[in-house]
Amino acid sequence: MAGTPEPSSTDELQAYYIELKKDSMCYKLDHNRSEQIAGGEIPNPLHKQFGLMLAKLDETLVKESKDSEKYLIILSMKASIIYEKAKILLIHDFLDESKDLLYEALNLIRDHSDHPKVAFLHMRIVNHLSHILLRLGHLEQAEQLLLRVIEKGEKCNPEVFSTDDLFMNTKESPKTCSSKLSSLVISNMQMLSWIYIRIGKDTNANLKLQHDILQKEMDTAERDVLRWAESCFQLGSMFVRGGDWPNAAYHLTAAESILSPLEAALVPNPEVYALQADLARTWIFYGLQLFRISRKNNIQSGTEADTFKNLNKCDGDDAAELSATPLSYETPMIFSFQSLNIESHEYVPTSVITSVEEAKCLFAYTQKWIKRARLFYTLRDYPLQYVNLSLDESELYRFMAFYEEDLDSQYAVQKRRYDALEMLSSILKELRPNCYVAVNMELMKELVEVQMELMNLNLKKLYSPPQGLGWNANEDILKRKIGAFASIYKQLENVTLFLNINDGDVLTKGAEIPEIHDEAEFGARNQEVSPDISWFLPTDGC
C-alpha cells in the first residue's frame, strides 16, 4: 500500500505486529497453553497482544489529520488488526464475537469504502462477515452487504494488499494481486448466488449472476478448466428448468467447446470422460424437456379439432396434465461469454417444436447424446444409469411418435420403441439379473404402455375404413372388424386388470401386435392372435 507513517512509528508498529503474529502462530499450534477467559474471548497472551496493538494504533491515529493519507493508512491498519482477530475467533467457531468485531472494523472504514486504498479491505471484511451471517441464518443482512460491495467493486479499481503488506511495507506482484482480487470478487458473487437460491428470490437475477461468475472465472488465468466446464453445463441445466432454451443451448455448447478438445487430445483422463457423460445427460434433459413443453404447447394452442386429434395421441396421464390455458413464454435475455468463440456444428432447436422436421432434428440430436452417454455409463460398470438412459430413449421415441403425421409412421416409431425395451429386458435378465429385479416393474410398465399405444393405433386404422368401403360392404369384412374390436378390447381389459396388480415379477415373452394394413389382412391375422395377454409370464417376486 502506497505511503506509510513516520519512520519511528513505522518501526514501532512493525515490532508490535511481529510480536502479535508470533503469539498468534503459537496459539494456533498449541490451544492449551493459556486458559480461556470469561465471555468466550480469545485466550491470553494473544488477547493482551491484540489490546497493545490496538492501543498503539489509536495513539498514532490521533496524531494524524483526518484528511491526510497517513490517517487513512493507520485507519486501515486498525481495521485490519480487528479483522485478523475476528478471523482467529471464527476458526474456533466464536461466531457472535467474530461478527461483532467485523462490524466494528466495517464501521471504521465505512466512510472510505469507495477509496481505492480501502476498497479491497472493505471487500475482505464483508466476505467474512457475510459468511458468518449465513451460518447464523441472517440471509437478508448478508444479501444487502454483498449487493453493495459487488456494486462498489465494479466502479473502482481497488489497490490489493494484505495485512502483512500494510505493516511490513511490502507489495506483491501485479499477477498475484489480480488473482487475489478476482478470487475475492468471485467468492462474494458465489455467496450472493447461494443466498438467492436459499430464499428463492428472482431466478432471472440469479441466472445472470451465475453467468457473470463464469465470465469472471474465465478472465482469471488460474481457472480450473474442468470445473469451469462443469459449472457451465450445470448453469445450462438451470436454464432448461426455466424454459430458457437459447441460453441453455448456448451454455451447453460452451461447455462442449471446452471438453471436446480435451477428449480429442487422446490423453487418458477419467475425469474428462465423466464430465462428458454428465454433459451428455444434460443435453438429454434439454431434449426431453423441450419435447415435453412443445407437445403441451402444441395441444393447448391448437384448434378444438386439432386438440381432440392430438389428445388421442397422448396417454391418459399426459392428457390429464394439460390445462385449458395456452402456455406463454417471455423473450429471454441472451447471454454470451467474451473471448470465447463458440461454434455449433449442428442445428439445435431453441424454441417450441412446431413441425415434424424440427422434431426429427431434435430427436436425432438427443439420441446422439444418449449414445455418447452410453460410452461411459456402460451396462457393466453403471447398470442403473444405463437403464435410465434406455428409458430416456423410450420417452424420446414416444415424443417423436406424437409428431409423426400418419399412422404408419407413428406405428413404426412405437415399434422401434418396443423392440428397444424388449431387448433391454432380455439383456438385463441374462447379464444383470440383480439389476433386472430392481428395474423389472418399471420396464414392464413401459412395455405395457407401448403395447397399448400399438393397440390404439390399430384401432385408429380400423376406424378409418379404406376407400370404396360403404354401407354395402361385404358382410365378412364387417364381421372380421367386429371380431377385431372384441379381441383388442378384451386385451385392453386384461392389461388394465394387470396394471392393478403390484406384486409379482413380470416379463415379456417376445410377443408383438402386428401392424394393420387393411381390414381383410387384420381379419386373417386376428385369428392367430390370442385375445388374452399370455405374453406376460409371472416369475418369482422382486
XYZ file of C-alpha atoms in Angstrom:
542
model
C 0.000 0.000 0.000
C 1.496 3.307 -1.081
C 2.568 5.652 1.713
C 3.481 4.821 5.306
C 3.583 6.670 8.666
C 6.729 8.337 10.047
C 9.788 6.020 10.184
C 9.871 5.875 14.001
C 6.202 4.987 14.323
C 6.516 2.540 11.448
C 9.311 0.613 13.159
C 7.391 0.524 16.407
C 4.206 -0.682 14.717
C 6.196 -3.324 12.868
C 7.656 -4.580 16.144
C 4.218 -4.827 17.732
C 2.874 -6.589 14.648
C 5.732 -9.145 14.539
C 5.186 -9.979 18.209
C 1.442 -10.279 17.660
C 1.964 -12.540 14.691
C 4.358 -14.744 16.666
C 1.879 -15.191 19.508
C -0.870 -15.836 17.025
C 1.076 -18.672 15.428
C 1.932 -20.174 18.807
C -1.674 -20.077 19.868
C -2.806 -21.854 16.716
C -0.201 -24.563 17.219
C -0.980 -25.200 20.889
C -4.503 -24.465 22.073
C -3.901 -25.412 25.689
C -1.054 -23.043 26.532
C -3.418 -20.477 28.014
C -6.680 -20.517 29.865
C -9.964 -19.399 28.332
C -11.271 -16.217 29.880
C -14.931 -15.486 30.543
C -17.267 -14.435 27.791
C -15.789 -16.643 25.068
C -12.869 -14.268 24.494
C -9.601 -15.292 22.896
C -7.023 -16.846 25.302
C -4.122 -14.910 26.800
C -1.450 -13.796 25.962
C -2.791 -13.280 22.473
C -5.690 -11.229 23.755
C -3.226 -8.972 25.561
C -1.109 -8.518 22.437
C -4.166 -7.505 20.415
C -5.020 -4.929 23.086
C -1.492 -3.464 22.998
C -1.517 -3.347 19.205
C -4.863 -1.550 19.005
C -3.860 0.902 21.761
C -0.677 1.805 19.862
C -2.673 2.332 16.653
C -5.129 4.603 18.477
C -2.223 6.593 19.879
C -0.761 7.033 16.395
C -4.130 7.782 14.831
C -4.904 10.823 16.982
C -1.673 12.453 15.833
C -2.699 12.446 12.161
C -5.058 14.774 10.334
C -8.259 13.123 9.203
C -7.813 14.496 5.705
C -4.315 13.087 5.258
C -3.344 9.872 3.518
C -1.397 8.770 6.618
C -4.615 8.859 8.636
C -6.227 6.550 6.065
C -3.281 4.142 6.302
C -3.392 3.969 10.116
C -7.184 3.519 9.979
C -6.733 0.629 7.560
C -4.112 -0.892 9.899
C -6.517 -0.774 12.833
C -9.381 -2.262 10.802
C -7.012 -4.985 9.557
C -5.938 -5.938 13.091
C -9.584 -6.189 14.210
C -10.278 -8.226 11.072
C -7.414 -10.631 11.874
C -8.687 -11.050 15.432
C -12.160 -11.858 14.107
C -10.661 -14.486 11.779
C -8.997 -16.264 14.717
C -12.288 -16.272 16.635
C -14.043 -17.630 13.554
C -11.605 -20.548 13.340
C -12.780 -21.632 16.810
C -16.473 -21.047 15.958
C -16.995 -17.971 18.150
C -19.484 -16.680 15.589
C -21.171 -13.916 17.573
C -17.899 -12.461 18.883
C -16.353 -12.614 15.422
C -19.414 -10.951 13.904
C -19.239 -8.060 16.387
C -15.558 -7.466 15.627
C -16.157 -7.484 11.853
C -18.976 -4.961 12.221
C -16.596 -2.824 14.297
C -13.937 -2.997 11.569
C -16.545 -2.265 8.911
C -17.779 0.826 10.729
C -14.216 2.148 11.000
C -13.737 2.327 7.230
C -17.350 2.697 6.085
C -16.944 6.354 5.078
C -13.855 5.487 2.999
C -15.057 2.234 1.414
C -15.002 3.766 -2.087
C -11.364 4.808 -1.778
C -9.002 2.563 -3.817
C -6.699 2.174 -0.800
C -9.547 0.883 1.392
C -11.928 -0.837 -1.035
C -10.111 -4.187 -1.032
C -10.025 -4.350 2.777
C -13.716 -3.465 2.812
C -14.452 -6.340 0.418
C -12.477 -8.795 2.586
C -14.327 -7.793 5.740
C -17.722 -8.091 4.010
C -16.723 -11.514 2.660
C -16.048 -12.927 6.140
C -18.967 -11.106 7.734
C -21.367 -12.453 5.106
C -20.058 -15.953 5.726
C -20.819 -15.622 9.444
C -24.256 -14.134 8.789
C -25.086 -17.071 6.511
C -24.078 -19.525 9.221
C -26.232 -17.636 11.715
C -29.185 -17.606 9.300
C -29.256 -13.825 8.704
C -29.643 -14.137 4.927
C -31.178 -10.734 4.212
C -28.419 -8.849 6.052
C -25.769 -10.789 4.144
C -27.586 -10.125 0.866
C -27.610 -6.369 1.409
C -23.911 -6.290 2.320
C -22.910 -8.355 -0.721
C -25.044 -6.366 -3.139
C -23.416 -3.117 -2.043
C -19.858 -4.427 -2.102
C -20.282 -6.049 -5.539
C -21.737 -2.841 -6.938
C -18.915 -0.741 -5.469
C -16.300 -3.164 -6.729
C -17.445 -2.592 -10.300
C -16.986 1.179 -10.006
C -13.433 1.363 -8.659
C -10.047 -0.249 -9.127
C -9.049 -1.356 -5.613
C -5.443 -1.462 -4.519
C -4.777 -5.031 -3.382
C -2.830 -5.558 -0.158
C -2.669 -7.890 2.819
C -2.195 -7.115 6.499
C 1.474 -8.043 6.117
C 1.819 -5.540 3.274
C 0.418 -2.774 5.446
C 2.756 -3.275 8.378
C 5.864 -4.592 6.626
C 5.676 -2.117 3.736
C 5.763 -4.876 1.082
C 3.907 -5.315 -2.171
C 3.083 -8.412 -4.173
C 3.364 -8.836 -7.927
C 0.612 -7.460 -10.177
C -0.305 -11.001 -11.263
C -0.789 -12.125 -7.670
C -2.787 -9.000 -6.849
C -5.061 -9.546 -9.836
C -5.603 -13.173 -8.867
C -6.463 -12.260 -5.261
C -8.916 -9.580 -6.359
C -10.658 -11.917 -8.825
C -10.912 -14.675 -6.219
C -12.423 -12.303 -3.681
C -14.961 -10.882 -6.138
C -15.966 -14.384 -7.288
C -16.334 -15.554 -3.679
C -18.671 -12.649 -2.870
C -20.719 -13.312 -6.013
C -20.984 -17.024 -5.216
C -22.255 -16.292 -1.718
C -24.865 -13.921 -3.118
C -25.941 -16.582 -5.616
C -26.241 -19.118 -2.806
C -28.461 -16.679 -0.891
C -30.690 -16.224 -3.957
C -31.129 -19.975 -4.167
C -31.900 -20.332 -0.454
C -34.531 -17.603 -0.349
C -35.884 -18.352 -3.843
C -35.539 -14.758 -4.915
C -35.641 -13.618 -8.553
C -34.452 -16.591 -10.562
C -33.500 -14.405 -13.510
C -31.183 -12.299 -11.341
C -29.554 -15.457 -10.006
C -29.020 -16.875 -13.507
C -27.421 -13.625 -14.643
C -25.206 -13.648 -11.556
C -24.146 -17.246 -12.258
C -23.237 -16.276 -15.821
C -21.227 -13.290 -14.562
C -19.354 -15.600 -12.176
C -18.392 -17.840 -15.095
C -17.241 -14.802 -17.063
C -15.091 -13.673 -14.105
C -13.605 -17.145 -13.782
C -12.858 -17.202 -17.499
C -10.914 -13.961 -17.158
C -8.813 -15.491 -14.362
C -5.592 -17.083 -15.563
C -5.577 -19.721 -12.811
C -9.068 -21.016 -13.508
C -9.736 -24.760 -13.417
C -10.914 -25.601 -16.931
C -12.776 -28.769 -15.923
C -14.571 -27.110 -13.005
C -15.498 -24.200 -15.289
C -16.996 -26.538 -17.895
C -18.906 -28.419 -15.187
C -20.347 -25.186 -13.762
C -21.220 -24.068 -17.284
C -23.371 -27.067 -18.183
C -24.908 -27.051 -14.705
C -25.979 -23.463 -15.408
C -27.329 -24.706 -18.744
C -29.444 -27.198 -16.797
C -30.839 -24.325 -14.708
C -31.801 -22.504 -17.899
C -33.570 -25.667 -19.103
C -35.660 -25.765 -15.917
C -36.642 -22.150 -16.543
C -37.603 -22.823 -20.173
C -34.860 -20.516 -21.495
C -33.842 -22.677 -24.454
C -31.455 -20.283 -26.286
C -29.339 -19.648 -23.178
C -29.492 -23.307 -22.198
C -28.210 -24.405 -25.603
C -25.536 -21.698 -25.575
C -24.099 -22.715 -22.198
C -24.199 -26.423 -23.021
C -22.413 -25.729 -26.301
C -19.868 -23.598 -24.430
C -19.124 -26.465 -22.056
C -18.847 -28.818 -25.024
C -16.366 -26.472 -26.726
C -14.122 -26.768 -23.640
C -14.411 -30.521 -23.058
C -14.348 -31.829 -26.626
C -10.751 -30.683 -27.389
C -9.581 -32.287 -24.138
C -11.240 -35.548 -25.094
C -9.908 -35.357 -28.661
C -6.345 -34.896 -27.365
C -6.319 -38.648 -26.611
C -4.681 -38.032 -23.241
C -6.257 -40.500 -20.786
C -8.214 -38.518 -18.232
C -11.116 -40.299 -16.494
C -12.445 -37.001 -15.160
C -12.873 -35.629 -18.683
C -14.792 -38.753 -19.721
C -17.049 -38.481 -16.672
C -17.759 -34.794 -17.342
C -18.513 -35.548 -20.999
C -21.038 -38.155 -19.845
C -22.651 -35.663 -17.438
C -22.774 -33.097 -20.235
C -24.469 -35.707 -22.420
C -27.087 -36.323 -19.731
C -27.740 -32.581 -19.540
C -28.253 -32.434 -23.321
C -30.670 -35.376 -22.981
C -32.521 -33.457 -20.289
C -32.632 -30.460 -22.642
C -34.110 -32.524 -25.498
C -36.738 -34.296 -23.397
C -37.834 -31.108 -21.643
C -38.138 -29.216 -24.924
C -40.197 -32.064 -26.381
C -42.403 -32.166 -23.289
C -43.091 -28.422 -23.294
C -43.551 -28.360 -27.054
C -46.119 -31.141 -27.015
C -48.058 -29.474 -24.231
C -47.969 -26.153 -26.066
C -48.958 -27.837 -29.346
C -52.039 -29.371 -27.781
C -53.099 -26.285 -25.863
C -52.633 -23.745 -28.657
C -54.331 -25.746 -31.427
C -57.917 -25.535 -32.612
C -60.570 -27.630 -30.945
C -60.450 -30.208 -33.715
C -56.658 -30.387 -33.671
C -56.650 -30.622 -29.897
C -59.028 -33.584 -29.988
C -56.863 -35.210 -32.631
C -53.649 -34.715 -30.641
C -55.210 -35.802 -27.351
C -55.885 -39.147 -28.948
C -52.116 -39.401 -29.466
C -51.381 -38.854 -25.758
C -51.744 -41.364 -22.992
C -54.154 -40.717 -20.154
C -51.602 -39.266 -17.735
C -50.306 -36.770 -20.295
C -53.797 -35.635 -21.255
C -54.751 -35.156 -17.599
C -51.775 -32.843 -17.048
C -52.864 -30.400 -19.727
C -54.669 -27.260 -18.644
C -57.026 -25.170 -20.758
C -54.792 -22.086 -20.792
C -52.153 -21.854 -23.551
C -48.555 -21.588 -22.412
C -46.788 -18.251 -22.712
C -43.066 -17.505 -22.733
C -41.144 -14.308 -22.155
C -38.365 -13.345 -24.514
C -35.175 -14.163 -22.569
C -32.051 -12.043 -22.352
C -29.314 -13.695 -24.393
C -26.026 -14.126 -22.525
C -22.619 -14.713 -24.084
C -19.025 -15.150 -22.978
C -16.441 -12.661 -24.090
C -13.297 -14.062 -25.694
C -14.904 -17.493 -26.185
C -15.632 -18.417 -29.776
C -18.485 -20.923 -29.764
C -19.492 -22.600 -32.996
C -22.172 -25.266 -33.074
C -21.611 -27.703 -35.919
C -25.183 -28.998 -35.719
C -28.501 -27.214 -35.656
C -30.191 -27.480 -32.273
C -33.813 -26.268 -31.944
C -34.040 -23.489 -29.349
C -37.770 -22.823 -29.468
C -41.007 -24.752 -29.188
C -41.201 -27.577 -31.741
C -43.960 -26.947 -34.280
C -43.138 -29.230 -37.220
C -42.111 -32.792 -37.975
C -38.778 -31.584 -39.387
C -37.870 -29.775 -36.165
C -38.972 -32.806 -34.135
C -36.778 -35.118 -36.208
C -33.835 -32.763 -35.795
C -34.210 -32.605 -32.003
C -34.804 -36.366 -31.884
C -31.596 -37.128 -33.802
C -29.534 -34.667 -31.735
C -30.801 -36.002 -28.409
C -30.363 -39.619 -29.491
C -26.744 -38.828 -30.417
C -26.081 -37.698 -26.850
C -27.769 -40.826 -25.476
C -25.282 -42.902 -27.458
C -22.384 -40.775 -26.179
C -23.558 -41.149 -22.572
C -23.622 -44.934 -23.011
C -19.929 -44.889 -23.865
C -19.262 -44.029 -20.213
C -22.338 -45.400 -18.430
C -21.938 -48.968 -19.633
C -24.103 -51.885 -18.590
C -21.118 -53.498 -16.870
C -19.986 -50.533 -14.761
C -23.164 -48.442 -14.328
C -26.173 -50.735 -14.915
C -28.804 -48.473 -13.348
C -27.597 -45.407 -15.249
C -27.584 -47.496 -18.413
C -31.207 -48.490 -17.799
C -32.167 -44.866 -17.155
C -30.637 -43.882 -20.495
C -32.691 -46.594 -22.183
C -35.859 -45.306 -20.520
C -34.941 -41.794 -21.683
C -34.633 -43.153 -25.209
C -38.045 -44.792 -24.836
C -39.530 -41.452 -23.859
C -37.774 -39.853 -26.826
C -39.477 -42.337 -29.173
C -42.817 -41.537 -27.547
C -42.371 -37.818 -28.228
C -41.317 -38.487 -31.814
C -44.409 -40.619 -32.402
C -46.545 -37.699 -31.281
C -45.179 -35.511 -34.080
C -45.444 -38.098 -36.855
C -48.379 -37.206 -39.078
C -49.558 -40.561 -40.463
C -50.490 -43.705 -38.576
C -47.921 -45.903 -40.306
C -45.052 -43.628 -39.209
C -46.394 -43.482 -35.648
C -46.647 -47.262 -35.595
C -43.082 -47.644 -36.892
C -41.683 -45.357 -34.164
C -43.631 -47.102 -31.417
C -42.481 -50.480 -32.765
C -38.849 -49.360 -32.550
C -39.521 -48.222 -29.012
C -40.982 -51.621 -28.125
C -38.111 -53.540 -29.713
C -35.523 -51.489 -27.794
C -37.294 -52.079 -24.463
C -37.749 -55.790 -25.110
C -34.081 -56.176 -25.994
C -33.068 -54.294 -22.823
C -35.291 -56.580 -20.743
C -33.726 -59.681 -22.272
C -30.167 -58.421 -21.853
C -30.724 -57.481 -18.226
C -32.260 -60.830 -17.419
C -29.327 -62.664 -18.946
C -26.381 -60.470 -17.927
C -27.545 -58.423 -14.957
C -30.214 -60.409 -13.063
C -29.815 -58.327 -9.891
C -30.353 -55.109 -11.829
C -33.244 -56.737 -13.673
C -35.038 -57.407 -10.404
C -34.553 -53.766 -9.359
C -35.998 -52.229 -12.542
C -38.343 -55.014 -13.591
C -41.606 -53.273 -12.754
C -40.522 -50.033 -14.441
C -39.635 -51.882 -17.641
C -42.845 -53.850 -17.512
C -44.915 -50.676 -17.251
C -43.077 -49.175 -20.213
C -43.721 -52.297 -22.285
C -47.392 -52.346 -21.343
C -47.667 -48.682 -22.302
C -46.133 -49.344 -25.719
C -48.437 -52.320 -26.302
C -51.446 -50.162 -25.509
C -50.181 -47.461 -27.878
C -49.846 -50.068 -30.623
C -53.364 -51.315 -29.907
C -54.608 -47.748 -30.040
C -53.010 -47.239 -33.450
C -54.579 -50.473 -34.682
C -57.975 -49.236 -33.506
C -57.482 -45.979 -35.378
C -56.769 -47.923 -38.551
C -59.952 -49.917 -38.030
C -61.942 -46.749 -37.503
C -60.565 -45.396 -40.777
C -62.062 -47.670 -43.476
C -60.312 -47.915 -46.855
C -61.613 -46.036 -49.870
C -64.598 -47.640 -51.552
C -65.950 -49.232 -48.370
C -69.547 -48.069 -47.961
C -72.772 -49.235 -46.373
C -72.973 -52.136 -48.787
C -69.627 -53.562 -47.641
C -69.004 -57.241 -47.651
C -70.605 -58.941 -44.674
C -67.468 -60.996 -43.969
C -65.316 -57.829 -43.632
C -67.791 -56.310 -41.169
C -67.812 -59.498 -39.116
C -63.998 -59.510 -39.047
C -63.974 -55.898 -37.841
C -66.400 -56.733 -35.053
C -64.237 -59.671 -34.064
C -61.134 -57.484 -34.135
C -62.749 -54.874 -31.875
C -63.834 -57.563 -29.422
C -60.329 -59.080 -29.369
C -58.492 -55.782 -28.855
C -60.878 -54.535 -26.171
C -60.515 -57.873 -24.388
C -56.724 -57.394 -24.390
C -57.104 -53.827 -23.127
C -59.304 -55.075 -20.264
C -56.682 -57.684 -19.362
C -53.914 -55.069 -19.491
C -55.924 -52.752 -17.235
C -56.524 -55.603 -14.799
C -52.847 -56.480 -14.867
C -51.729 -52.914 -14.130
C -53.681 -53.066 -10.869
C -51.517 -55.983 -9.697
C -48.499 -54.595 -7.849
C -46.988 -57.822 -6.514
C -45.098 -60.314 -8.620
C -42.467 -60.109 -11.325
C -43.489 -59.850 -14.943
C -41.539 -60.149 -18.161
C -42.353 -60.136 -21.840
C -42.052 -63.200 -23.981
C -41.295 -61.512 -27.252
C -44.908 -61.145 -28.396
C -45.878 -58.230 -30.563
C -49.058 -56.760 -32.004
C -48.972 -56.921 -35.809
C -49.312 -53.767 -37.820
C -52.634 -53.456 -39.669
C -52.539 -52.542 -43.333
C -56.158 -53.274 -44.201
C -59.246 -54.863 -42.678
C -59.032 -58.101 -44.631
C -55.415 -58.640 -43.619
C -56.163 -57.821 -39.992
C -59.090 -60.225 -40.005
C -56.823 -63.025 -41.142
C -54.106 -62.168 -38.601
C -56.593 -61.728 -35.790
C -57.429 -65.397 -35.942
C -53.793 -66.122 -34.991
C -53.576 -63.653 -32.092
C -54.797 -64.799 -28.720
C -57.279 -62.347 -27.138
C -55.558 -62.596 -23.727
C -52.133 -61.257 -22.731
C -50.393 -64.580 -22.313
C -47.110 -62.892 -23.196
C -46.964 -61.752 -19.543
C -45.434 -64.639 -17.599
C -45.193 -64.404 -13.779
C -41.885 -65.279 -12.116
C -40.574 -65.068 -8.571
C -41.424 -61.814 -6.789
C -38.967 -58.860 -6.581
